[in-house]
Coordinates of C-alpha atoms and ligand atoms in Angstrom, one line a residue:
M15 CA 0.0 -0.1 0.1
L16 CA 1.3 3.3 -0.9
I17 CA 1.7 5.9 1.8
T18 CA 1.5 9.5 1.1
K19 CA 3.4 12.3 2.9
E20 CA 0.3 13.8 4.4
Q21 CA -0.2 10.3 6.0
I22 CA 3.3 10.1 7.4
F23 CA 3.0 13.8 8.8
E24 CA -0.3 12.6 10.7
R25 CA 1.3 9.3 12.0
A26 CA 3.9 11.7 13.3
K27 CA 1.3 13.9 15.0
Q28 CA 0.3 10.8 16.6
S29 CA 3.6 9.6 17.6
Q30 CA 3.2 6.5 15.7
L31 CA 6.4 6.2 13.6
W32 CA 8.6 3.3 14.5
A33 CA 12.3 1.9 13.5
G34 CA 12.9 -1.2 15.1
N35 CA 16.0 -4.0 14.7
L36 CA 15.6 -6.2 11.7
I37 CA 17.7 -9.3 12.6
A38 CA 16.7 -12.6 10.8
G39 CA 15.7 -15.3 13.4
Y40 CA 16.4 -13.3 16.5
Q41 CA 13.7 -12.3 18.8
N42 CA 15.0 -9.3 20.4
H43 CA 13.1 -7.6 23.3
T44 CA 15.0 -4.3 23.0
A45 CA 13.9 -1.2 24.9
K46 CA 12.8 1.9 23.0
L47 CA 14.1 5.4 22.9
K48 CA 11.8 8.1 22.2
N49 CA 12.0 10.0 18.8
Y50 CA 11.4 13.6 18.6
T51 CA 10.9 15.8 15.5
P52 CA 13.4 18.9 15.4
I53 CA 10.5 20.5 13.6
D54 CA 8.7 21.3 17.0
N55 CA 10.3 18.9 19.3
S56 CA 7.3 16.7 19.5
L57 CA 7.2 13.0 20.1
I58 CA 6.7 11.3 16.6
G59 CA 7.3 7.9 17.7
Y60 CA 9.9 5.4 19.0
I61 CA 13.3 3.8 17.9
A62 CA 14.6 0.4 19.2
D63 CA 17.3 0.9 21.7
G64 CA 19.8 -1.6 20.5
S65 CA 22.3 -3.3 22.5
A66 CA 25.8 -5.0 21.8
Q67 CA 23.8 -8.4 22.1
D68 CA 21.8 -7.3 19.4
V69 CA 24.8 -6.4 17.2
H70 CA 26.2 -10.0 18.3
A71 CA 23.1 -11.6 16.9
A72 CA 23.2 -9.4 13.7
V73 CA 26.9 -10.4 13.0
N74 CA 26.4 -14.1 13.6
V75 CA 23.3 -14.3 11.2
A76 CA 25.3 -12.1 8.6
R77 CA 28.2 -14.5 9.0
S78 CA 26.4 -17.7 8.4
T79 CA 24.5 -16.3 5.4
F80 CA 27.6 -14.9 3.9
Q81 CA 29.0 -18.6 4.2
E82 CA 25.9 -20.4 3.1
G83 CA 25.9 -18.4 0.0
S84 CA 22.3 -17.7 -0.5
W85 CA 23.4 -13.9 -1.3
S86 CA 27.0 -14.3 -1.7
G87 CA 26.9 -17.4 -3.7
L88 CA 24.3 -15.9 -6.4
S89 CA 25.9 -14.7 -9.6
P90 CA 26.1 -11.0 -10.4
Q91 CA 23.2 -11.2 -12.8
E92 CA 21.0 -12.8 -10.1
R93 CA 21.9 -10.2 -7.7
K94 CA 21.1 -7.7 -10.1
Q95 CA 17.5 -8.8 -10.7
V96 CA 16.7 -8.6 -7.0
M97 CA 18.6 -5.2 -6.5
L98 CA 16.6 -3.9 -9.4
R99 CA 13.3 -5.1 -7.8
W100 CA 14.6 -3.3 -4.6
A101 CA 15.2 -0.1 -6.5
Q102 CA 11.9 -0.4 -8.2
L103 CA 10.1 -0.7 -4.8
I104 CA 12.0 2.5 -3.4
E105 CA 10.8 4.5 -6.3
K106 CA 7.4 3.3 -5.7
H107 CA 7.5 4.4 -2.0
S108 CA 9.6 7.3 -2.4
E109 CA 6.9 9.9 -1.3
E110 CA 6.9 8.1 1.9
L111 CA 10.4 7.7 2.3
A112 CA 10.8 11.5 1.5
A113 CA 8.2 12.3 4.3
L114 CA 9.9 10.2 6.9
D115 CA 13.3 12.1 6.2
C116 CA 11.4 15.3 6.4
V117 CA 10.0 14.5 9.9
D118 CA 12.8 12.7 11.2
A119 CA 15.6 15.3 10.2
G120 CA 13.7 18.4 9.5
K121 CA 14.8 18.5 6.4
P122 CA 12.6 20.6 3.8
I123 CA 10.1 18.2 2.2
T124 CA 10.7 19.9 -1.2
E125 CA 14.3 18.7 -1.1
C126 CA 13.8 15.3 0.2
L127 CA 11.1 14.6 -2.6
N128 CA 13.1 16.4 -5.2
T129 CA 16.8 15.7 -4.5
D130 CA 17.4 13.1 -1.6
L131 CA 15.2 10.2 -3.0
P132 CA 15.9 10.8 -6.5
A133 CA 19.7 10.3 -5.7
T134 CA 18.8 7.4 -3.4
I135 CA 16.8 5.7 -6.4
E136 CA 19.6 6.3 -8.8
T137 CA 22.1 5.0 -6.6
F138 CA 20.3 1.6 -6.2
Y139 CA 19.8 1.3 -9.7
W140 CA 23.3 2.3 -10.8
Y141 CA 25.1 -0.1 -8.6
A142 CA 22.2 -2.9 -9.6
E143 CA 23.1 -2.4 -13.3
A144 CA 27.0 -2.2 -12.4
I145 CA 27.4 -5.3 -10.7
D146 CA 27.6 -7.7 -13.9
K147 CA 30.0 -5.4 -15.7
L148 CA 33.0 -5.8 -13.3
F149 CA 35.7 -7.7 -14.3
G150 CA 39.1 -8.9 -12.8
K151 CA 42.4 -8.9 -14.5
I152 CA 45.0 -11.3 -15.9
A153 CA 48.6 -10.6 -14.8
P154 CA 51.2 -10.4 -17.9
T155 CA 53.0 -13.7 -17.2
G156 CA 55.0 -16.2 -19.5
N157 CA 53.3 -19.2 -20.9
Q158 CA 54.1 -21.5 -18.0
E159 CA 51.7 -19.5 -15.4
M160 CA 48.6 -17.6 -15.3
G161 CA 47.7 -15.0 -12.4
L162 CA 44.4 -14.2 -12.0
I163 CA 43.6 -11.0 -10.2
V164 CA 40.0 -11.4 -8.8
H165 CA 37.9 -9.1 -6.5
E166 CA 35.8 -10.9 -3.8
P167 CA 33.3 -9.7 -1.3
I168 CA 35.0 -8.8 2.2
G169 CA 32.3 -10.7 4.1
V170 CA 30.4 -9.0 7.0
V171 CA 30.3 -5.1 6.4
G172 CA 29.0 -2.7 9.0
A173 CA 27.7 0.5 7.7
V174 CA 27.5 3.2 10.3
L175 CA 25.4 6.4 8.9
P176 CA 25.0 10.0 9.8
W177 CA 21.7 12.0 10.1
N178 CA 22.0 14.7 7.6
F179 CA 20.9 12.7 4.5
P180 CA 19.3 9.6 5.9
A181 CA 18.0 7.7 2.9
Q182 CA 20.9 8.8 0.6
M183 CA 23.7 7.8 2.9
F184 CA 22.0 4.6 3.4
A185 CA 22.0 4.1 -0.5
W186 CA 25.8 5.3 -1.0
K187 CA 27.0 2.6 1.4
V188 CA 24.5 -0.2 1.3
A189 CA 23.9 -0.5 -2.5
P190 CA 27.4 -1.1 -3.5
A191 CA 28.1 -3.3 -0.2
L192 CA 25.2 -5.6 -1.1
A193 CA 25.7 -5.8 -4.8
V194 CA 28.9 -7.4 -4.5
G195 CA 27.7 -9.9 -2.5
N196 CA 28.4 -8.9 1.3
S197 CA 26.4 -9.4 4.2
V198 CA 25.6 -5.9 5.7
I199 CA 24.7 -4.7 9.1
V200 CA 23.3 -1.1 9.0
K201 CA 23.6 1.1 12.2
P202 CA 21.6 4.4 11.3
A203 CA 22.0 7.5 13.1
E204 CA 19.7 7.3 16.2
L205 CA 18.2 10.8 15.3
T206 CA 17.2 9.5 11.8
S207 CA 16.4 5.8 11.7
L208 CA 12.9 5.7 10.2
S209 CA 13.8 5.7 6.3
A210 CA 16.3 2.9 6.9
Y211 CA 13.8 0.7 8.6
R212 CA 11.7 1.1 5.6
L213 CA 14.4 0.7 3.1
V214 CA 15.2 -2.7 4.8
E215 CA 11.7 -3.8 4.9
L216 CA 11.6 -3.0 1.1
A217 CA 14.7 -5.0 0.6
Y218 CA 13.0 -8.2 2.3
E219 CA 10.1 -7.4 0.0
A220 CA 12.4 -7.4 -3.1
G221 CA 14.0 -10.9 -2.2
I222 CA 17.2 -9.8 -0.5
P223 CA 17.9 -12.7 2.1
K224 CA 17.2 -11.6 5.7
G225 CA 20.4 -12.6 6.5
A226 CA 22.4 -10.7 4.1
L227 CA 20.7 -7.3 5.3
S228 CA 20.2 -6.4 9.0
L229 CA 19.4 -3.0 10.8
V230 CA 20.4 -2.3 14.3
C231 CA 18.8 0.8 15.6
G232 CA 20.2 2.8 18.8
L233 CA 22.8 4.9 20.3
G234 CA 26.3 5.4 18.8
E235 CA 28.2 4.5 22.0
K236 CA 26.3 1.2 22.1
V237 CA 25.7 -0.2 18.8
G238 CA 28.1 1.8 16.8
E239 CA 30.8 1.0 19.2
A240 CA 29.7 -2.8 19.5
L241 CA 29.7 -3.0 15.7
G242 CA 33.3 -1.2 15.6
R243 CA 34.6 -3.7 18.1
H244 CA 33.2 -6.9 17.2
P245 CA 35.7 -9.5 16.2
D246 CA 33.7 -11.0 13.4
V247 CA 33.0 -7.7 11.5
D248 CA 35.5 -7.7 8.4
M249 CA 35.0 -3.8 7.6
V250 CA 33.1 -0.7 8.8
S251 CA 32.1 2.0 6.3
F252 CA 31.8 5.0 8.5
T253 CA 30.0 8.5 7.6
G254 CA 29.8 11.1 10.3
S255 CA 32.2 13.2 12.3
T256 CA 35.8 13.3 12.5
E257 CA 36.0 12.9 16.3
V258 CA 33.8 9.6 15.9
G259 CA 35.8 8.7 13.0
R260 CA 38.9 8.6 15.1
L261 CA 37.1 6.3 17.6
F262 CA 36.5 3.7 14.6
L263 CA 40.2 3.5 14.1
K264 CA 40.6 2.8 17.9
Y265 CA 38.0 0.3 18.0
S266 CA 39.6 -1.6 14.9
A267 CA 43.2 -1.6 16.3
E268 CA 41.8 -2.9 19.7
S269 CA 39.9 -5.5 18.3
N270 CA 40.4 -7.5 15.0
L271 CA 42.0 -4.8 12.9
K272 CA 38.7 -4.7 10.7
E273 CA 39.2 -2.6 7.5
I274 CA 37.9 1.1 8.4
V275 CA 36.7 3.5 5.6
L276 CA 36.1 7.2 6.9
E277 CA 33.9 9.8 5.4
C278 CA 34.1 12.5 7.7
G279 CA 33.6 16.4 8.1
G280 CA 34.7 19.5 6.1
K281 CA 35.5 23.0 6.0
S282 CA 35.3 23.6 2.3
P283 CA 36.2 26.8 0.6
Q284 CA 34.3 28.5 -2.3
V285 CA 36.9 30.9 -3.9
V286 CA 35.8 33.7 -6.2
F287 CA 38.4 35.2 -8.5
E288 CA 38.0 38.9 -9.9
D289 CA 37.3 37.3 -13.3
A290 CA 34.4 35.2 -12.3
D291 CA 30.8 35.7 -13.6
I292 CA 29.3 36.8 -10.4
D293 CA 25.4 36.5 -11.3
A294 CA 25.9 32.9 -12.6
A295 CA 27.9 32.0 -9.3
I296 CA 25.2 33.2 -6.8
P297 CA 22.9 30.5 -6.9
H298 CA 25.9 28.2 -6.5
I299 CA 27.4 29.9 -3.8
M300 CA 24.1 30.1 -2.0
A301 CA 23.5 26.2 -2.4
A302 CA 27.0 25.3 -1.3
A303 CA 26.7 27.5 1.7
F304 CA 23.1 27.0 2.9
W305 CA 21.7 23.9 1.3
N306 CA 20.2 21.6 3.9
M307 CA 20.6 24.0 6.5
S308 CA 24.4 23.4 5.7
E309 CA 24.2 20.2 7.7
N310 CA 26.2 18.9 4.7
C311 CA 29.6 17.6 4.9
S312 CA 30.6 19.2 1.6
C313 CA 29.1 22.5 2.7
G314 CA 31.0 25.7 1.4
S315 CA 31.3 27.5 4.6
R316 CA 34.1 29.6 3.6
L317 CA 33.6 32.2 1.0
I318 CA 37.2 33.6 -0.2
V319 CA 36.7 36.4 -2.4
H320 CA 38.9 38.7 -4.2
E321 CA 39.0 42.2 -2.5
N322 CA 37.8 44.0 -5.6
I323 CA 34.7 42.2 -5.9
K324 CA 33.8 41.6 -2.6
K325 CA 31.2 44.6 -2.1
P326 CA 28.8 43.7 -5.2
L327 CA 29.2 39.9 -4.4
L328 CA 28.1 40.5 -1.0
E329 CA 25.2 42.8 -1.8
K330 CA 23.9 40.1 -4.3
L331 CA 24.3 37.3 -1.7
T332 CA 22.3 39.5 0.8
K333 CA 19.6 39.9 -1.7
A334 CA 19.6 35.9 -2.4
V335 CA 19.5 35.1 1.2
A336 CA 16.0 36.9 1.5
S337 CA 14.7 34.4 -0.9
W338 CA 15.4 31.5 1.3
Q339 CA 12.5 31.0 3.7
V340 CA 13.1 29.7 7.0
G341 CA 10.2 27.8 8.6
N342 CA 8.5 24.6 8.8
P343 CA 10.3 22.0 6.5
M344 CA 7.0 20.5 5.8
D345 CA 5.7 23.4 3.9
A346 CA 6.8 23.1 0.4
A347 CA 7.9 26.7 0.0
V348 CA 10.6 26.3 2.8
S349 CA 14.3 26.1 2.2
I350 CA 15.7 26.4 5.8
G351 CA 14.3 23.9 8.6
P352 CA 15.3 23.7 12.0
M353 CA 18.9 22.3 13.3
I354 CA 18.7 18.6 14.1
E355 CA 18.8 18.8 17.7
Q356 CA 19.0 21.1 20.5
A357 CA 22.6 20.3 21.3
H358 CA 23.7 20.9 17.9
F359 CA 21.4 24.1 17.8
E360 CA 23.5 25.4 20.6
K361 CA 26.6 24.6 19.2
V362 CA 25.9 26.5 16.0
K363 CA 24.0 29.3 17.9
S364 CA 27.6 29.6 19.7
F365 CA 29.3 30.5 16.5
L366 CA 27.1 33.6 16.2
D367 CA 28.4 35.1 19.5
S368 CA 32.0 34.0 19.1
T369 CA 32.3 35.3 15.5
I370 CA 31.1 39.0 16.8
K371 CA 33.6 38.7 19.7
E372 CA 36.5 37.5 17.7
G373 CA 36.0 40.7 15.2
G374 CA 33.6 39.2 12.5
K375 CA 31.2 41.7 10.7
L376 CA 27.7 40.4 10.3
V377 CA 26.4 41.2 6.8
V378 CA 22.9 39.5 6.8
G379 CA 20.9 37.2 9.2
G380 CA 22.3 36.4 12.6
K381 CA 19.3 35.7 14.4
V382 CA 17.7 32.7 16.0
R383 CA 14.1 32.2 15.3
S384 CA 12.8 31.3 18.5
D385 CA 9.3 32.1 17.3
L386 CA 9.3 28.8 15.1
G387 CA 8.5 25.5 16.3
S388 CA 11.2 24.0 18.4
G389 CA 13.0 27.4 18.3
W390 CA 16.0 25.6 16.8
Y391 CA 15.8 27.7 13.7
I392 CA 18.7 30.0 12.4
E393 CA 18.4 32.4 9.8
P394 CA 21.2 32.0 6.8
T395 CA 23.8 34.3 8.3
I396 CA 26.7 35.7 6.4
F397 CA 30.1 37.3 8.3
D398 CA 32.7 39.3 6.7
A399 CA 36.2 40.0 7.9
V400 CA 36.8 36.3 9.1
T401 CA 40.4 35.7 9.4
P402 CA 42.2 32.3 9.5
E403 CA 42.6 32.8 13.2
M404 CA 38.9 32.9 14.0
S405 CA 37.1 29.8 14.9
L406 CA 34.5 30.2 12.2
F407 CA 37.2 29.8 9.7
R408 CA 38.7 26.5 11.2
H409 CA 35.7 24.7 12.8
E410 CA 33.0 22.6 11.1
V411 CA 29.8 24.5 12.0
F412 CA 27.3 22.2 10.2
G413 CA 24.7 25.1 10.3
P414 CA 24.0 28.1 8.1
I415 CA 26.7 30.5 8.8
L416 CA 29.0 31.6 5.9
A417 CA 32.4 33.0 6.6
V418 CA 33.9 35.5 4.2
T419 CA 37.6 36.2 3.8
S420 CA 39.3 38.4 1.2
F421 CA 42.6 37.9 -0.8
K422 CA 44.6 39.9 -3.3
T423 CA 46.5 37.4 -5.0
D424 CA 45.9 33.8 -6.7
D425 CA 48.7 32.5 -4.3
E426 CA 46.8 34.0 -1.2
A427 CA 43.5 32.6 -2.3
V428 CA 45.2 29.1 -2.5
T429 CA 46.8 29.2 0.7
L430 CA 43.4 30.4 2.5
A431 CA 41.7 27.7 0.5
N432 CA 44.2 25.2 1.9
D433 CA 44.3 26.4 5.4
T434 CA 42.3 23.7 7.0
H435 CA 42.7 20.1 8.5
Y436 CA 40.0 19.0 6.2
G437 CA 40.0 18.4 2.3
L438 CA 36.6 17.2 1.2
A439 CA 35.5 19.3 -1.4
A440 CA 36.0 23.0 -2.9
S441 CA 34.7 25.1 -5.5
F442 CA 36.1 28.2 -7.3
Y443 CA 34.9 30.6 -9.7
S444 CA 36.7 32.1 -12.7
Q445 CA 36.5 32.6 -16.4
N446 CA 40.1 32.4 -17.4
I447 CA 41.3 28.7 -18.7
H448 CA 44.6 29.1 -17.5
R449 CA 43.8 30.2 -14.0
V450 CA 41.1 27.2 -13.8
M451 CA 43.9 24.8 -14.8
N452 CA 46.3 26.1 -12.3
I453 CA 43.9 26.3 -9.4
A454 CA 42.2 23.1 -9.8
R455 CA 45.3 21.3 -9.2
R456 CA 46.5 23.2 -6.3
I457 CA 43.5 22.9 -4.2
N458 CA 43.6 20.1 -1.9
A459 CA 40.4 18.4 -1.8
G460 CA 38.7 15.2 -2.9
T461 CA 36.1 17.1 -5.2
V462 CA 36.9 20.4 -6.8
S463 CA 34.2 22.1 -8.8
V464 CA 34.8 24.9 -11.1
N465 CA 32.1 27.6 -11.9
G466 CA 29.4 25.7 -9.6
F467 CA 29.0 23.7 -6.5
S468 CA 28.8 20.0 -7.1
E469 CA 29.7 16.7 -5.2
G470 CA 30.0 15.1 -8.6
N471 CA 27.2 12.6 -9.3
I472 CA 26.9 8.7 -8.9
T473 CA 29.5 8.1 -11.6
T474 CA 32.3 9.9 -9.7
P475 CA 34.0 8.8 -6.6
F476 CA 33.4 11.0 -3.5
G477 CA 35.5 11.2 -0.5
G478 CA 38.3 13.6 1.1
F479 CA 41.7 14.1 2.0
R480 CA 43.3 14.7 5.3
Q481 CA 41.0 14.6 8.0
S482 CA 37.9 14.5 5.9
G483 CA 38.5 11.0 5.7
F484 CA 40.5 7.8 3.9
G485 CA 40.4 4.2 3.1
G486 CA 38.0 4.4 0.2
K487 CA 35.5 6.4 -1.8
D488 CA 31.6 6.4 -1.9
N489 CA 29.8 6.4 -5.3
G490 CA 31.6 5.6 -8.7
L491 CA 32.8 2.1 -9.7
E492 CA 35.4 3.1 -6.8
A493 CA 32.9 2.2 -4.1
F494 CA 33.0 -1.4 -5.0
E495 CA 36.9 -1.1 -4.0
Q496 CA 35.8 -0.4 -0.6
Y497 CA 33.5 -3.5 -0.2
T498 CA 35.9 -6.2 -2.1
Q499 CA 39.2 -7.6 -1.4
T500 CA 41.7 -8.5 -4.1
K501 CA 42.7 -12.0 -4.5
V502 CA 45.6 -13.4 -6.7
I503 CA 44.9 -17.1 -8.1
W504 CA 48.2 -18.4 -9.6
L505 CA 47.8 -21.2 -11.9
I506 CA 50.9 -23.2 -12.7
N507 CA 51.5 -25.2 -15.9
H508 CA 53.7 -28.2 -15.3
Ligands
LIG615 P1 28.5 11.4 14.2 O1 29.9 11.2 14.0 O2 28.1 12.1 15.5 O3 27.4 10.1 14.0 C1 27.7 9.2 13.0 C2 27.3 7.8 13.3 O4 28.2 7.4 14.1 C3 26.0 7.9 13.9 O5 25.3 6.5 13.5 C4 26.3 7.6 15.5 O6 25.2 7.0 16.1 C5 27.4 6.9 15.5 N1 28.3 7.1 16.7 C6 28.2 8.2 17.4 N2 29.2 8.1 18.6 C7 29.7 7.1 18.2 C8 30.6 6.3 19.3 N3 31.2 6.7 20.2 N4 31.0 5.1 18.6 C9 30.4 4.5 17.5 N5 29.5 5.1 17.0 C10 29.0 6.3 17.3 O7 28.1 12.2 13.0 P2 26.7 13.1 12.7 O8 26.5 14.1 13.6 O9 25.5 11.8 12.6 O10 26.9 13.5 11.2 C11 27.5 14.7 10.9 C12 29.1 14.4 10.6 O11 29.0 13.6 9.3 C13 29.5 15.8 10.1 O12 31.0 16.0 10.4 C14 29.7 15.6 8.4 O13 30.5 16.3 7.9 C15 29.7 14.1 8.4 N6 29.3 13.7 7.0 C16 30.3 13.3 6.0 C17 30.1 13.0 5.0 C18 30.9 12.6 3.9 O14 30.7 11.9 2.8 N7 32.5 12.9 4.0 C19 28.6 12.8 4.7 C20 27.7 13.2 5.5 C21 28.0 13.6 6.7

């Protein structure tokens, strides 16, 4: 039965939304956690308060399923058919999934419907279609031997997800990991587990064996840590903060040296050179800075602009900010919803005060909209005169505050852009091809977009340099490298 967004909003009002553990053959009596929406801080339902015991049960069933081969032993063509059915079901239920992400994360419904879910669906189709087109290699040997280089699934994979793009991050990890034949255990963020629960239910409906895909909901310190430390998990693919990413390296080091892939935070620069087409750049700069309330790992939170064009650029940005409506994200006209939770709201808000104290100049915004819902709404805000010493320049805010710094020379622009511990994404604007070629190479980031803001698309690998993460990439055919291991089979002719 198809469920409309209005029905999800109504169920949220009645506190009826639920995300539980899904572990084949395991009767768990897990306690529940209350689930509040950031929209107005009302109770929308419950999620399972998973435990280390639940993780252990999920790992056992994942391992036995991997060994017995009901998923890992299928041919790529067979897995592809099931994955395609799953993609079709997700497409069919996309309105329901979009509405779940909207109420769970406070994301604007228009973006959930028009961006997150289409990207999620495309990811599932793309990996389903790709899986029977992957080839191994043969080494250049003499006639007496043959070296086959083959890629095999790793085994039991943990996918630990953040809350900012719940359905999409699920897709980025789970689609390639399952497509190559692994057994996958998903740990969604405790703040946003609803769409993950439905996606796993739809996977079972499509025919993915239950043992090949489990869901364990609950707190990071309980479920996430148990997964990170479990001796029979072969790898964890993690997306989240750099701080928690470090913990996963520790869990691995102190347990079974499981492989860890980290996709972490960022403090991405947007550089505008004097020769940029400013009018064309404005919508991109705005999207990079404020899309998804700036709760976006690749958020272009530092605007580095040539001093000669700063004034007109800031005037145009100030006008553009006015068209980004702050309000209830269930309203189709709204672009800026609430911060995800109170603690995060307080952290973002603290940058409003500290930036003024440290010498930043408020250009536009700067106010908390305590009159709206939960009160965790912050206007899109721009601060000028931000220097590299200031905390707004250095820290990932994950909220709608853009830091503006000006430069005189190209070298200075590159130095400022690279003056960060992160290296996830960057964008820059120039109409001079020589400058474009030069600067694109000198900026230290996993994705550098020119004359626009982009994370690439499903065909291109996504991931960062430095403290933005390492170990593998999401998206593109490169994602398969995360979830496979390379084996050499050496044939000798006597
Ligand atoms: P987070 O690190 O707080 O949480 C991420 C996941 O880790 C959640 O599932 C959480 O439950 C779990 N976790 C939390 N504490 C844990 C612990 N002690 N042990 C084990 N697991 C634990 O991140 P978040 O706040 O959900 O997401 C925001 C962060 O994610 C930002 O830093 C953002 O830049 C990053 N992010 C990165 C990418 C990327 O592709 N590079 C994409 C989206 C988000």
